[in-house]
Short mmCIF file of C-alpha atoms and ligand atoms in Angstrom, two decimals:
data_model
loop_
_atom_site.label_atom_id
_atom_site.label_comp_id
_atom_site.label_asym_id
_atom_site.label_seq_id
_atom_site.Cartn_x
_atom_site.Cartn_y
_atom_site.Cartn_z
CA MET Q 1 -160.11 140.58 -39.00
CA PHE Q 2 -163.50 140.75 -37.25
CA ARG Q 3 -166.36 141.92 -39.44
CA ILE Q 4 -169.24 143.79 -37.85
CA GLU Q 5 -172.14 145.74 -39.32
CA GLY Q 6 -172.06 149.50 -38.89
CA ARG Q 7 -175.44 149.49 -37.14
CA PHE Q 8 -173.96 147.46 -34.27
CA MET Q 9 -171.02 149.85 -33.97
CA GLN Q 10 -173.47 152.77 -33.82
CA GLU Q 11 -175.61 150.98 -31.25
CA MET Q 12 -172.61 150.35 -28.96
CA VAL Q 13 -171.60 154.02 -29.15
CA ALA Q 14 -175.20 155.15 -28.53
CA HIS Q 15 -175.45 152.85 -25.50
CA SER Q 16 -172.12 154.18 -24.18
CA ARG Q 17 -173.29 157.79 -24.50
CA GLU Q 18 -176.60 157.04 -22.78
CA LYS Q 19 -174.96 155.47 -19.76
CA ALA Q 20 -172.05 157.91 -19.39
CA PRO Q 21 -170.45 158.72 -17.02
CA ASN Q 22 -171.04 155.08 -16.00
CA GLU Q 23 -169.68 152.29 -18.13
CA CYS Q 24 -172.15 150.32 -20.22
CA CYS Q 25 -171.87 146.70 -21.32
CA GLY Q 26 -173.47 144.18 -23.63
CA ILE Q 27 -173.24 140.93 -25.53
CA LEU Q 28 -172.89 140.36 -29.29
CA ALA Q 29 -173.94 137.01 -30.67
CA GLY Q 30 -174.10 135.19 -33.95
CA PRO Q 31 -172.72 132.24 -35.89
CA PRO Q 32 -169.04 131.57 -35.08
CA GLY Q 33 -167.00 134.71 -35.71
CA GLN Q 34 -170.02 136.81 -36.68
CA VAL Q 35 -172.40 139.28 -35.10
CA ALA Q 36 -176.09 138.89 -35.86
CA ALA Q 37 -177.58 140.42 -32.72
CA LEU Q 38 -176.68 142.89 -30.01
CA TYR Q 39 -177.99 142.50 -26.48
CA ARG Q 40 -177.74 145.49 -24.18
CA THR Q 41 -177.16 144.33 -20.62
CA VAL Q 42 -177.33 146.11 -17.28
CA ASN Q 43 -174.02 147.11 -15.75
CA ALA Q 44 -174.57 145.46 -12.37
CA SER Q 45 -171.63 147.47 -11.01
CA ALA Q 46 -173.28 150.78 -12.07
CA SER Q 47 -169.90 152.49 -11.99
CA PRO Q 48 -167.74 154.82 -14.11
CA ILE Q 49 -164.72 152.51 -13.60
CA ARG Q 50 -166.20 148.99 -13.38
CA TYR Q 51 -168.63 146.83 -15.29
CA SER Q 52 -170.15 143.42 -14.68
CA ILE Q 53 -172.99 141.58 -16.36
CA ASP Q 54 -175.40 139.79 -14.03
CA PRO Q 55 -174.63 136.06 -14.50
CA LYS Q 56 -178.35 135.38 -14.78
CA GLU Q 57 -178.52 137.73 -17.76
CA ILE Q 58 -175.56 135.97 -19.40
CA LEU Q 59 -177.30 132.64 -18.89
CA ARG Q 60 -180.57 133.92 -20.33
CA ILE Q 61 -178.85 135.15 -23.48
CA ALA Q 62 -176.73 131.98 -23.73
CA GLN Q 63 -179.91 129.89 -23.65
CA GLU Q 64 -181.69 132.16 -26.11
CA ILE Q 65 -178.94 131.85 -28.73
CA GLU Q 66 -178.18 128.19 -28.19
CA GLY Q 67 -181.13 127.03 -30.26
CA LYS Q 68 -179.85 129.06 -33.21
CA ASP Q 69 -176.38 127.54 -32.93
CA TRP Q 70 -175.06 130.99 -32.19
CA GLU Q 71 -172.24 131.86 -29.86
CA MET Q 72 -171.44 134.91 -27.76
CA THR Q 73 -168.84 136.04 -30.26
CA ALA Q 74 -168.07 139.32 -28.52
CA PHE Q 75 -168.70 141.43 -25.44
CA TYR Q 76 -168.57 145.19 -25.32
CA HIS Q 77 -168.14 147.83 -22.65
CA SER Q 78 -167.28 151.49 -22.55
CA HIS Q 79 -164.42 153.54 -21.19
CA THR Q 80 -165.87 156.94 -20.55
CA HIS Q 81 -162.59 158.75 -19.87
CA SER Q 82 -159.78 156.51 -21.08
CA GLU Q 83 -158.64 155.07 -24.37
CA ALA Q 84 -160.16 152.00 -26.04
CA TYR Q 85 -157.53 149.66 -24.64
CA PRO Q 86 -157.98 146.92 -21.99
CA SER Q 87 -157.38 148.10 -18.43
CA ALA Q 88 -155.53 145.96 -15.90
CA THR Q 89 -158.94 144.97 -14.50
CA ASP Q 90 -160.18 143.98 -17.97
CA ILE Q 91 -157.17 141.70 -18.41
CA ARG Q 92 -157.43 140.19 -14.92
CA LEU Q 93 -161.16 139.42 -15.29
CA ALA Q 94 -161.10 138.07 -18.85
CA PHE Q 95 -162.52 134.54 -18.70
CA TRP Q 96 -163.78 134.15 -22.27
CA PRO Q 97 -160.81 133.28 -24.52
CA ASP Q 98 -162.91 132.72 -27.64
CA SER Q 99 -164.89 135.96 -27.42
CA LEU Q 100 -163.67 139.32 -28.65
CA TYR Q 101 -163.69 142.12 -26.08
CA LEU Q 102 -164.80 145.34 -27.75
CA ILE Q 103 -164.10 148.62 -25.98
CA VAL Q 104 -165.86 151.87 -26.80
CA SER Q 105 -163.91 154.96 -25.77
CA LEU Q 106 -165.70 158.25 -25.17
CA ALA Q 107 -162.47 160.00 -24.18
CA ASP Q 108 -162.95 162.12 -27.30
CA LEU Q 109 -166.69 162.76 -27.27
CA GLN Q 110 -166.65 164.07 -30.85
CA GLN Q 111 -164.93 160.96 -32.14
CA PRO Q 112 -165.81 157.83 -30.16
CA CYS Q 113 -163.45 154.97 -30.88
CA VAL Q 114 -164.13 151.21 -30.87
CA ARG Q 115 -161.36 148.61 -30.79
CA GLY Q 116 -161.41 144.83 -30.29
CA PHE Q 117 -159.10 142.54 -28.33
CA TYR Q 118 -158.72 138.89 -27.47
CA LEU Q 119 -157.72 138.56 -23.82
CA ARG Q 120 -156.12 135.21 -23.12
CA GLY Q 121 -153.94 134.25 -20.18
CA GLY Q 122 -153.02 137.84 -19.45
CA GLN Q 123 -152.10 138.49 -23.08
CA VAL Q 124 -153.72 141.25 -25.11
CA THR Q 125 -154.07 140.67 -28.86
CA GLU Q 126 -155.76 143.36 -30.90
CA GLU Q 127 -158.06 142.20 -33.68
CA GLU Q 128 -158.71 144.58 -36.54
CA LEU Q 129 -162.39 145.50 -36.97
CA GLU Q 130 -163.94 145.77 -40.40
CA THR Q 131 -167.24 147.63 -40.49
CA PHE Q 132 -169.63 146.89 -43.32
CA MET T 1 -179.01 109.16 -13.64
CA ALA T 2 -177.86 111.58 -16.33
CA VAL T 3 -177.10 115.25 -15.98
CA GLU T 4 -175.72 117.47 -18.72
CA VAL T 5 -173.08 120.04 -17.84
CA ARG T 6 -172.50 122.88 -20.30
CA VAL T 7 -168.81 123.70 -20.43
CA PRO T 8 -167.71 127.31 -21.09
CA SER T 9 -165.08 127.95 -23.75
CA LEU T 10 -162.54 128.71 -21.02
CA LEU T 11 -162.63 125.09 -19.79
CA ARG T 12 -163.17 123.19 -23.04
CA GLY T 13 -159.46 122.59 -23.44
CA LEU T 14 -159.61 120.45 -20.29
CA VAL T 15 -162.41 118.20 -21.56
CA GLY T 16 -161.24 117.46 -25.09
CA GLY T 17 -162.97 120.46 -26.68
CA VAL T 18 -166.55 119.34 -26.16
CA LYS T 19 -169.30 121.81 -25.26
CA SER T 20 -171.06 119.58 -22.76
CA ILE T 21 -170.36 116.49 -20.69
CA GLN T 22 -172.59 113.95 -19.05
CA THR T 23 -172.29 113.24 -15.39
CA SER T 24 -174.46 112.27 -12.43
CA GLY T 25 -175.19 113.46 -8.89
CA PRO T 26 -176.42 113.05 -6.35
CA THR T 27 -175.19 116.63 -5.70
CA ILE T 28 -173.48 119.24 -7.85
CA GLY T 29 -170.36 118.92 -5.68
CA LEU T 30 -170.16 115.17 -6.32
CA ALA T 31 -170.83 115.73 -10.01
CA LEU T 32 -167.79 118.02 -10.11
CA ASP T 33 -165.77 115.30 -8.37
CA ASP T 34 -166.85 112.87 -11.10
CA ILE T 35 -165.76 115.31 -13.81
CA GLU T 36 -162.48 115.91 -12.01
CA ALA T 37 -161.79 112.15 -11.93
CA ARG T 38 -162.15 112.02 -15.73
CA PHE T 39 -160.63 115.41 -16.54
CA PRO T 40 -158.02 116.26 -13.90
CA GLY T 41 -157.64 119.98 -13.26
CA PHE T 42 -161.26 120.82 -14.00
CA LYS T 43 -162.46 121.28 -10.45
CA GLU T 44 -159.74 123.71 -9.38
CA ARG T 45 -160.87 126.06 -12.15
CA VAL T 46 -164.36 126.22 -10.62
CA ILE T 47 -163.82 125.69 -6.88
CA ASP T 48 -161.38 127.66 -4.70
CA PRO T 49 -158.95 126.00 -2.23
CA ASN T 50 -161.47 126.52 0.59
CA GLY T 51 -164.04 124.44 -1.23
CA ALA T 52 -166.31 127.32 -2.24
CA ILE T 53 -167.42 128.25 -5.75
CA LYS T 54 -164.89 130.74 -7.15
CA GLN T 55 -165.81 134.41 -6.99
CA PHE T 56 -165.93 134.90 -10.75
CA VAL T 57 -167.77 131.67 -11.59
CA SER T 58 -171.48 130.92 -11.40
CA ILE T 59 -173.06 127.47 -11.48
CA PHE T 60 -176.67 127.22 -12.60
CA ILE T 61 -179.00 124.24 -12.36
CA ASN T 62 -181.96 124.67 -14.70
CA GLY T 63 -181.44 128.42 -14.63
CA GLU T 64 -181.10 128.77 -10.84
CA ASP T 65 -177.82 129.97 -9.32
CA VAL T 66 -176.75 127.26 -6.84
CA ARG T 67 -175.30 129.97 -4.56
CA TYR T 68 -178.89 130.75 -3.66
CA ILE T 69 -179.92 127.12 -3.24
CA GLN T 70 -177.61 124.78 -1.32
CA SER T 71 -174.38 125.69 -3.08
CA LEU T 72 -172.33 122.53 -3.78
CA ASP T 73 -174.76 120.40 -1.77
CA THR T 74 -177.59 121.20 -4.17
CA PRO T 75 -179.13 117.90 -5.28
CA LEU T 76 -179.21 116.94 -8.95
CA LEU T 77 -182.09 115.14 -10.58
CA ASP T 78 -182.20 113.10 -13.76
CA GLY T 79 -182.34 115.39 -16.76
CA ASP T 80 -181.07 118.50 -14.96
CA GLN T 81 -179.11 121.03 -17.03
CA VAL T 82 -176.04 122.46 -15.38
CA SER T 83 -174.30 125.55 -16.76
CA ILE T 84 -170.93 126.81 -15.56
CA LEU T 85 -170.52 130.46 -16.49
CA PRO T 86 -167.46 132.62 -15.92
CA ALA T 87 -168.01 136.31 -15.21
CA VAL T 88 -168.16 138.99 -17.86
CA ALA T 89 -166.60 141.89 -16.00
CA GLY T 90 -163.83 144.41 -16.00
CA GLY T 91 -163.18 148.08 -15.64
ZN1 ZN D 201 -162.38 148.23 -19.70
#
């Protein structure tokens, strides 16, 4: 169970809508297992089917949160036309075993869907999200 | 000479779970060799078989990407902070 405040869920969906049809991406950070801040990042791939965060932006956020003893507990990105489930590319490029990968799906524009997964060694494990 | 290397979660299992390790230069390439000698298997996770930094890994020294300096020949100085960061990417 991964607990996340509703305002962060809304922010991820809003970011996804703003960037559609391109994918958006961002970093969620906080004490271990928690989310205390959301950082929108630029999708350096600027694509409807790919996302990548500029390594320099990852480093900047990593350094900013280090002093607070926070971690990058989750990453998010959007799927503008497919379900909120990791694509083959997501699985192949998952290098953060301790961070949850959140996917926002806009496939149903009326009802955006957010799901979370741990991606480890090619394995997909869904983690239930609890919004509060 | 002391240099601190921040280890990403992906590689912590190889170094006994710690978040950072101390090493020395004189270059980032030789620092990785030093880490490899103590924690076998570390280097191949960062460097490809041709000796280049892997495509989905970035190495920063004090916030500068070594790809844009002298890559693995980039010199290290006492007190430098090295960060190894895997990509955050997908589709
Ligand atoms: Zn994806």
